[in-house]
CSV table of C-alpha atoms and ligand atoms in Angstrom, one decimal:
chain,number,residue,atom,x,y,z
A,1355,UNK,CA,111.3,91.9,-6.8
A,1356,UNK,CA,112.8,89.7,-4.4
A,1357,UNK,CA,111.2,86.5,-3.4
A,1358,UNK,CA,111.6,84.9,-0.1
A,1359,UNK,CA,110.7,81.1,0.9
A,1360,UNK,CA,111.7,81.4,4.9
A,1361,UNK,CA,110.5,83.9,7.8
A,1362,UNK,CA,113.8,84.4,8.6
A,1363,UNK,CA,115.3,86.0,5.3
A,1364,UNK,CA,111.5,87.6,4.9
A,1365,UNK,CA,111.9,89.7,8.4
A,1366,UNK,CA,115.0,90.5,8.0
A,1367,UNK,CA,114.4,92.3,4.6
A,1368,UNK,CA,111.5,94.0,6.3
A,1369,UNK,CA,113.1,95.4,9.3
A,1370,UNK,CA,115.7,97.3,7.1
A,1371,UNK,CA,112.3,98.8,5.8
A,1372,UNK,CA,110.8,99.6,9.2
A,1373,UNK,CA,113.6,101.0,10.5
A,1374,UNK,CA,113.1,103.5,7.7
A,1375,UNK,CA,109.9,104.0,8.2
A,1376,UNK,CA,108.5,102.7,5.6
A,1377,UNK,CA,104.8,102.1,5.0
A,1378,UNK,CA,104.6,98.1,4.4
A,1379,UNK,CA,101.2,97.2,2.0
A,1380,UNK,CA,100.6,93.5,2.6
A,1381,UNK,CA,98.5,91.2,-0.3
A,1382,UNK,CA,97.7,87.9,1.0
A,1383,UNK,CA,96.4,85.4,-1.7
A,1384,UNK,CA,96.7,81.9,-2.6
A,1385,UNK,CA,97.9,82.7,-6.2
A,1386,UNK,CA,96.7,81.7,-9.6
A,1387,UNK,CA,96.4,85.6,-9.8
A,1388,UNK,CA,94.2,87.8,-12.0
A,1389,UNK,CA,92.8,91.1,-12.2
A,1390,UNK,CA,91.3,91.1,-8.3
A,1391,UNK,CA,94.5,89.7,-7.2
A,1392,UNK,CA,96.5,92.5,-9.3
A,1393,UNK,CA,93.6,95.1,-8.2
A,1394,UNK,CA,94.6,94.6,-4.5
A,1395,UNK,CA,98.4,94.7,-5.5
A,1396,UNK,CA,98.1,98.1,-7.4
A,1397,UNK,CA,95.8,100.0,-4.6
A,1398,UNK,CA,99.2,98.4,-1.9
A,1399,UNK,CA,101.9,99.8,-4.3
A,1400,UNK,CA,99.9,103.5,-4.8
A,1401,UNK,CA,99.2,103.9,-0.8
A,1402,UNK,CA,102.7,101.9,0.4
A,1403,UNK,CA,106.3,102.5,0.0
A,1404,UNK,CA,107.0,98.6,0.5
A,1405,UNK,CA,104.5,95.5,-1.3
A,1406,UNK,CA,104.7,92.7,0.5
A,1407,UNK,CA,102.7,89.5,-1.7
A,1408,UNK,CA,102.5,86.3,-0.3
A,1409,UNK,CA,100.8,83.1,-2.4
A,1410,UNK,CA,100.0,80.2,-0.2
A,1411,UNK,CA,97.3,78.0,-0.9
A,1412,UNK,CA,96.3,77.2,3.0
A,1413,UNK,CA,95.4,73.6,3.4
A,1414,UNK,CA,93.8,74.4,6.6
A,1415,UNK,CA,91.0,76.5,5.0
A,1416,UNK,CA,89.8,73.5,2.7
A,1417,UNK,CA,87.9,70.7,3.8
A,1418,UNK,CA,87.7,67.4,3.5
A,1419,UNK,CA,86.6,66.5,-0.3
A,1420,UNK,CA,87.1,69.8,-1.0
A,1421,UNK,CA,89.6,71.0,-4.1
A,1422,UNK,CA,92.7,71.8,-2.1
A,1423,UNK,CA,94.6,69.1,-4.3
A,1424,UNK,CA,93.5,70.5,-7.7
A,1425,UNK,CA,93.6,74.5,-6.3
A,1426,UNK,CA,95.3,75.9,-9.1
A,1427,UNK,CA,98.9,76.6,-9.0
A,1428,UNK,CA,101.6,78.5,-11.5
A,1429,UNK,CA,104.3,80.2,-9.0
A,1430,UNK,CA,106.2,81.6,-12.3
A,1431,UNK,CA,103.5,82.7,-13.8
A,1432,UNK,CA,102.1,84.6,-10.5
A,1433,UNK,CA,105.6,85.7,-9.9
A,1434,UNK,CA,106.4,87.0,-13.6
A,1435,UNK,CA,102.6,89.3,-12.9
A,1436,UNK,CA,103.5,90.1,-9.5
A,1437,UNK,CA,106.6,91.7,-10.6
A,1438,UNK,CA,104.8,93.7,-13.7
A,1439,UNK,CA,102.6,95.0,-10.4
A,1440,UNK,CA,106.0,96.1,-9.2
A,1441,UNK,CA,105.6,93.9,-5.8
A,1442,UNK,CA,108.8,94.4,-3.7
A,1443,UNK,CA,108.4,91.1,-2.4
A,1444,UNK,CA,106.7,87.9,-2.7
A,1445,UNK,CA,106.5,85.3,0.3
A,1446,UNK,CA,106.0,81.5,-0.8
A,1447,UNK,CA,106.2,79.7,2.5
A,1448,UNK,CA,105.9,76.2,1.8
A,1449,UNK,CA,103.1,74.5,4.4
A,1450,UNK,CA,105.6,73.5,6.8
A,1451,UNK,CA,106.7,76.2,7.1
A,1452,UNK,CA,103.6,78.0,8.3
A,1453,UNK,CA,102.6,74.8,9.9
A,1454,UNK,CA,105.1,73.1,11.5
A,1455,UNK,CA,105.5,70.0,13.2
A,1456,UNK,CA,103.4,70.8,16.7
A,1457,UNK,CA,101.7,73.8,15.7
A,1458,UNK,CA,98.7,74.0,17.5
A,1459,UNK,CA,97.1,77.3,18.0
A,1460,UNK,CA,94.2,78.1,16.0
A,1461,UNK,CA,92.6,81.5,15.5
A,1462,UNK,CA,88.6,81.0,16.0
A,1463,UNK,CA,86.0,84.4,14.7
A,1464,UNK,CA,83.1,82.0,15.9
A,1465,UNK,CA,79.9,84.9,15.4
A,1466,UNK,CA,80.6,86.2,12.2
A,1467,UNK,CA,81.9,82.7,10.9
A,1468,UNK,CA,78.6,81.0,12.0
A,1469,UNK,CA,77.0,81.1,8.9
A,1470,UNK,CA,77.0,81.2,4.9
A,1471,UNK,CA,80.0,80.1,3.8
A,1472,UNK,CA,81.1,78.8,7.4
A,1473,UNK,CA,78.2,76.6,7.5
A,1474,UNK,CA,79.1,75.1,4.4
A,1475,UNK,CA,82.6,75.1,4.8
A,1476,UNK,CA,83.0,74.1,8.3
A,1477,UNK,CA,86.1,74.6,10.1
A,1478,UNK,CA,87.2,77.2,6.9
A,1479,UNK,CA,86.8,80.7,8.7
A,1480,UNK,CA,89.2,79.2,11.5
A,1481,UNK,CA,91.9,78.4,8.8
A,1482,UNK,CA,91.6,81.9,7.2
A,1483,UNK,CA,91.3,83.8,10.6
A,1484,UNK,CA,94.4,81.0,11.2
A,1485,UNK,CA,96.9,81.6,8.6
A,1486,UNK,CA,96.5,85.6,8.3
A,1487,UNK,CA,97.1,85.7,12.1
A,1488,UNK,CA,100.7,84.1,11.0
A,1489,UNK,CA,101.2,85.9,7.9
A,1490,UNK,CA,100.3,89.2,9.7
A,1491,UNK,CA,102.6,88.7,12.5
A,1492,UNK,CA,105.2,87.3,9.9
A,1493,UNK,CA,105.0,90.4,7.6
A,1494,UNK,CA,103.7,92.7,10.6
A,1495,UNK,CA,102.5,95.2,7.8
A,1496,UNK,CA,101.0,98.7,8.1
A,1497,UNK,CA,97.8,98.0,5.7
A,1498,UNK,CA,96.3,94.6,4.7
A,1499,UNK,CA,94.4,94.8,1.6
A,1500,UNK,CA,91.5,92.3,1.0
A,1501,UNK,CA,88.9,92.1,-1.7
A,1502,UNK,CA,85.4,92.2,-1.2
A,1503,UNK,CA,84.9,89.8,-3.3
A,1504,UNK,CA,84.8,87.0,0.1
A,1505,UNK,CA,82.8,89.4,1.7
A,1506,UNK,CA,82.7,87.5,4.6
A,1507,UNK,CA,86.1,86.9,5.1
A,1508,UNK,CA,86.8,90.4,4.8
A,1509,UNK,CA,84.4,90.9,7.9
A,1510,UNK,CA,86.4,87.9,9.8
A,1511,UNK,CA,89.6,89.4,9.4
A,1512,UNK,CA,88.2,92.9,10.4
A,1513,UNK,CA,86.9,91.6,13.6
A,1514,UNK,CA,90.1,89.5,13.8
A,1515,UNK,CA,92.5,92.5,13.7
A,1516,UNK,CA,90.3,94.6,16.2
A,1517,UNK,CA,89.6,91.9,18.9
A,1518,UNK,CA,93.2,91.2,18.9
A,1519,UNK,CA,94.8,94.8,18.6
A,1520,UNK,CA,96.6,94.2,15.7
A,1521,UNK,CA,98.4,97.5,14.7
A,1522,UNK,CA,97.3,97.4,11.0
A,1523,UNK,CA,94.5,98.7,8.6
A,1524,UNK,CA,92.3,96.2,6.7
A,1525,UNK,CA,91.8,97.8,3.8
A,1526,UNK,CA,89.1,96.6,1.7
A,1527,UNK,CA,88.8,96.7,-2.0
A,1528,UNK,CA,85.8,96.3,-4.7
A,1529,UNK,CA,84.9,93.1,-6.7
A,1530,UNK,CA,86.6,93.0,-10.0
A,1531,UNK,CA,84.3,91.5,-12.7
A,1532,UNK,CA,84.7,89.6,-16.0
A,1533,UNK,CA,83.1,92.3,-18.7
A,1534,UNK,CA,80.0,89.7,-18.4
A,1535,UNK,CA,79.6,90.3,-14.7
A,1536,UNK,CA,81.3,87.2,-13.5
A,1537,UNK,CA,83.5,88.2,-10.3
A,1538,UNK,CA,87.3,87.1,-11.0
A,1539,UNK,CA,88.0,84.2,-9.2
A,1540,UNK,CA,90.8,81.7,-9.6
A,1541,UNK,CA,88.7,79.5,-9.1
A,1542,UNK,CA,86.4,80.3,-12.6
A,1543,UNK,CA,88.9,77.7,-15.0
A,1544,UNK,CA,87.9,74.8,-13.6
A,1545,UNK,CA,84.2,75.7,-15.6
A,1546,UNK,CA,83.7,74.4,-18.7
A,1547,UNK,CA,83.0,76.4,-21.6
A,1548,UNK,CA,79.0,75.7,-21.1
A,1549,UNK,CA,79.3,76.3,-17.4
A,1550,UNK,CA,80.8,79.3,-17.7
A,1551,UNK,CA,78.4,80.9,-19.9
A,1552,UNK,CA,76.1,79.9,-17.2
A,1553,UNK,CA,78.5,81.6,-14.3
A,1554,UNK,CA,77.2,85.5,-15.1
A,1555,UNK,CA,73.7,84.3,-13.6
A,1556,UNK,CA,75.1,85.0,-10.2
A,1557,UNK,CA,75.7,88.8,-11.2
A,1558,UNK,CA,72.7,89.2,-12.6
A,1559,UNK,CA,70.6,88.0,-9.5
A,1560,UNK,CA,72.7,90.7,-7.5
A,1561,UNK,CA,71.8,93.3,-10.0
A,1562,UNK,CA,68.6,92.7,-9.9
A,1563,UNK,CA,68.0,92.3,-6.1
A,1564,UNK,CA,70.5,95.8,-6.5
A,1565,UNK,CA,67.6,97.3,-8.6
A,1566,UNK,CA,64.5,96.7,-6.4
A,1567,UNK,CA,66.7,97.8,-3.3
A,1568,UNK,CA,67.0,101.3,-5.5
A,1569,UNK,CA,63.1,101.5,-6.5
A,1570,UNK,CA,62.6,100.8,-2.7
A,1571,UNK,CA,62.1,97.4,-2.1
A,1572,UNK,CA,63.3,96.9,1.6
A,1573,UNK,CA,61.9,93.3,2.6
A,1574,UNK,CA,64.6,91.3,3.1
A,1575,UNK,CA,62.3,88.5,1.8
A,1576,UNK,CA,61.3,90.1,-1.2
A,1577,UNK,CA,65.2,90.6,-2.1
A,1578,UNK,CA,66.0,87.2,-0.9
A,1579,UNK,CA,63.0,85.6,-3.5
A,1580,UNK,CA,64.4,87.8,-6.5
A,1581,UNK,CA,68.1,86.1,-6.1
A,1582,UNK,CA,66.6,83.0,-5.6
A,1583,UNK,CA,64.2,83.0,-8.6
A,1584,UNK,CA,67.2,84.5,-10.7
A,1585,UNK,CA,69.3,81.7,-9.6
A,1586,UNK,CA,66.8,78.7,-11.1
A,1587,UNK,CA,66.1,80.3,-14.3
A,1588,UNK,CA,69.9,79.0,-15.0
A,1589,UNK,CA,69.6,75.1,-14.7
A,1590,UNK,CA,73.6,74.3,-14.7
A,1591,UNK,CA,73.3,76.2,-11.3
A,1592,UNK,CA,72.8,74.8,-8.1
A,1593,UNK,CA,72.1,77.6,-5.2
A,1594,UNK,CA,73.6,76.8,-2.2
A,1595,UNK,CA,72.2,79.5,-0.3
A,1596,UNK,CA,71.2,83.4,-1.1
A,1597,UNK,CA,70.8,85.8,1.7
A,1598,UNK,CA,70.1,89.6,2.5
A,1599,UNK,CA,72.1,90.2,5.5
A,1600,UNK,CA,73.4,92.9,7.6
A,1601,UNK,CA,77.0,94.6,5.9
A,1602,UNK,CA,78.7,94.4,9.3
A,1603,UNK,CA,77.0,91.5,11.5
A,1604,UNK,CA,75.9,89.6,8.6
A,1605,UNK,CA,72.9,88.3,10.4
A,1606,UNK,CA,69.8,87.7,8.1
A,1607,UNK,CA,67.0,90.7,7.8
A,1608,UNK,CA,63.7,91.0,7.4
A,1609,UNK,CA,63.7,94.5,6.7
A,1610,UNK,CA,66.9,96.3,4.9
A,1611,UNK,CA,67.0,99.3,7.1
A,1612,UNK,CA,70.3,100.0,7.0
A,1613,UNK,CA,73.1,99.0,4.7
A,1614,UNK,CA,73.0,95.5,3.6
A,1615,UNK,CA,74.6,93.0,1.7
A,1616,UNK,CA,73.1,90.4,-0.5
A,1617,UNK,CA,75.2,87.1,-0.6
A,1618,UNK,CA,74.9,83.7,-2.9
A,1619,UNK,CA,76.9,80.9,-3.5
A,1620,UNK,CA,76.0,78.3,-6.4
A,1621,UNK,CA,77.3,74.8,-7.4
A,1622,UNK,CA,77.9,75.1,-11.2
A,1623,UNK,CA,79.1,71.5,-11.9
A,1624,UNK,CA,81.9,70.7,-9.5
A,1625,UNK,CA,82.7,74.3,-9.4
A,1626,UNK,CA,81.4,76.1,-6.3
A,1627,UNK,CA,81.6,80.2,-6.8
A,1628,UNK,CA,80.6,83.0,-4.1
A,1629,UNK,CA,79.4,86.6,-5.4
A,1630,UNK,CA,78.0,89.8,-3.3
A,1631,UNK,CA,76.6,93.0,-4.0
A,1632,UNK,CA,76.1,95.7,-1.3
A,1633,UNK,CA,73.0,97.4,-0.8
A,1634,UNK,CA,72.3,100.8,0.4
A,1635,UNK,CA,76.2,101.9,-0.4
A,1636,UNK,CA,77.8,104.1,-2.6
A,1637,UNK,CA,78.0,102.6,-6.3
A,1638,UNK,CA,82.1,102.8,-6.3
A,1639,UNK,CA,82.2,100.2,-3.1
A,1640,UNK,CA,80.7,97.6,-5.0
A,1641,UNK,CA,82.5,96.1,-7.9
A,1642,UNK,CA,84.3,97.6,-10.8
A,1643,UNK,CA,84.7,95.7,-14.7
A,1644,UNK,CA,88.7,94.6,-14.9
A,1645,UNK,CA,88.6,97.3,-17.9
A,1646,UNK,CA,88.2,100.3,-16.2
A,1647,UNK,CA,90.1,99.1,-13.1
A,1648,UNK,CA,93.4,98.4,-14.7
B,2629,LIG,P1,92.5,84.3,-3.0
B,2629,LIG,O1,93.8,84.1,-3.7
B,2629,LIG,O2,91.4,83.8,-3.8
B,2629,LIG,O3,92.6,83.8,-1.6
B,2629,LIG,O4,92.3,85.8,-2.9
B,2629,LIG,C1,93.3,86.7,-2.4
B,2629,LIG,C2,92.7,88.0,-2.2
B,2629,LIG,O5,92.2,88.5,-3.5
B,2629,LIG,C3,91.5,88.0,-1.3
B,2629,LIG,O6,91.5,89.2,-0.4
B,2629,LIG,C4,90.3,88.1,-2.2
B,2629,LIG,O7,89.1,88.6,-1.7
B,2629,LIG,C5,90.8,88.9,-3.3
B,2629,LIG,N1,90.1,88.7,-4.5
B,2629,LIG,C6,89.8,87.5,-5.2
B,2629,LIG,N2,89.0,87.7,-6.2
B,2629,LIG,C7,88.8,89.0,-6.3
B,2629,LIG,C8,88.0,89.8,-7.2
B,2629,LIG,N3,87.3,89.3,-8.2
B,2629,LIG,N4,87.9,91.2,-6.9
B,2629,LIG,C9,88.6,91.7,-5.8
B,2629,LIG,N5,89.3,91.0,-5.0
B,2629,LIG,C10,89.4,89.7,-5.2
């Protein structure tokens, strides 16, 4: 595996590829890797002849107050995993580099951004839409792969890479869960021990809103009051919102016609997690446990 620090050195190992015709398979994360993280980097390596990784924890898509200091970061240890994924390359731009001095141009998704996790993180969806318009037109890759574990994200960059004709496929991959439900997350060891005993009550309020979608429930209401009850029988979790919205325009719904998605982020302690489960899909889009997927 090589690892590169500078555009330059980066596009110049990549052309030698293109010119060959390779298939590049770009991973974009923000390290402290796991199974999702090594999830997206297997499906790259089995559908691309070249595995481009970069780790860059992205100030711009933290705000103020929020953990961008504390984000959790182990470049040896991603790079020792990333290489066991047998990665080609791994990109570790320092923030100058993808920001430098005079950089003004920002990438704004403004209809899908508007709400969940861009109203609580405002300004976030512009430094993700941001930052993988650079690293896309740094790596200029074939296929993109994202996990749908930040659902809406996934839908940003989607809408991102069409409205700008970006010649590459988004390609994107299930949840990857803790054998108790909890979606991977790097951010899951900042919880303490009791916290994250606490954490699978997120799961289980999908699953269960996942359950009365399949006996037939199709209020969006109805759904929306079985995450939310599921959510305050755990007291170490603070809901900061649960929603049954539409799987492409993610606009709320009264009535699940069509396929859905059911979204919830919760405060457990200082830890804030995000977990979704679609609803009228195949089973195998959802999420698989890290046990079966590796
Ligand atoms: P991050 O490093 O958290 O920015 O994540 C990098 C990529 O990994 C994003 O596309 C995430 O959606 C994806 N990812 C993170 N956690 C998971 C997970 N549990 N399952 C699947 N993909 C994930």
């Amino acid at each position: 595996m090589r690892t590169f620090q500078q555009i330059t050195a980066l596009r110049a190992y990549l052309r030698a590829a293109r010119e060959d015709n390779k298939r590049i398979g770009f991973v974009p994360t923000m390290g402290a890797f796991h199974e999702g993280h090594l999830t997206l980097m297997r499906r790259a390596r089995a559908d691309c002849d070249v595995v481009v990784v970069s780790v860059f924890v992205n100030p711009t898509q933290f705000g103020p107050g929020e953990d961008f200091s504390r984000y959790p970061r182990d470049l040896a240890r991603d790079s020792r995993l990333a290489q066991q994924a047998d990665v080609d390359a791994l990109f570790t731009p320092d923030v100058e580099t993808i920001y430098p001095a005079g950089a003004q141009t920002f990438v704004e998704v403004p209809g899908l951004a508007a709400r969940w996790e861009g109203e609580s993180r405002p300004g976030h969806f512009r430094g993700v839409a941001t930052v993988c318009a650079k690293l896309f037109q740094i790596v200029q890759p074939d296929r993109a792969y994202f996990g749908q574990k930040d659902y809406q994200q996934l839908k940003v960059i989607e809408r991102m890479v069409a409205d700008l004709f970006l010649p590459l496929t988004v390609v994107p991959v299930p949840i990857v869960r803790e054998e108790d439900g909890l979606a991977m997350s790097s951010r899951n060891v900042y919880l303490s021990a009791a916290e994250r005993r606490a954490a699978p009550v997120l799961y289980r309020a999908l699953s269960r809103a996942q359950a009365a979608f399949a006996s037939g429930e199709r209020s969006g209401a109805a759904l929306r009051a079985i995450l939310t009850a599921s959510l305050a029988a755990e007291p170490l979790v603070s809901p900061d919102y649960a929603a049954i919205a539409d799987a492409e325009t993610l606009e709320p719904l009264t009535t699940v016609e069509d396929r859905a998605v059911a979204l919830l982020a919760a405060r457990i302690g200082s830890t804030r997690l995000i977990d979704n489960a679609l609803l009228g899909f195949p089973a195998e889009k959802n999420s698989a446990r890290a046990s079966a997927s590796s």
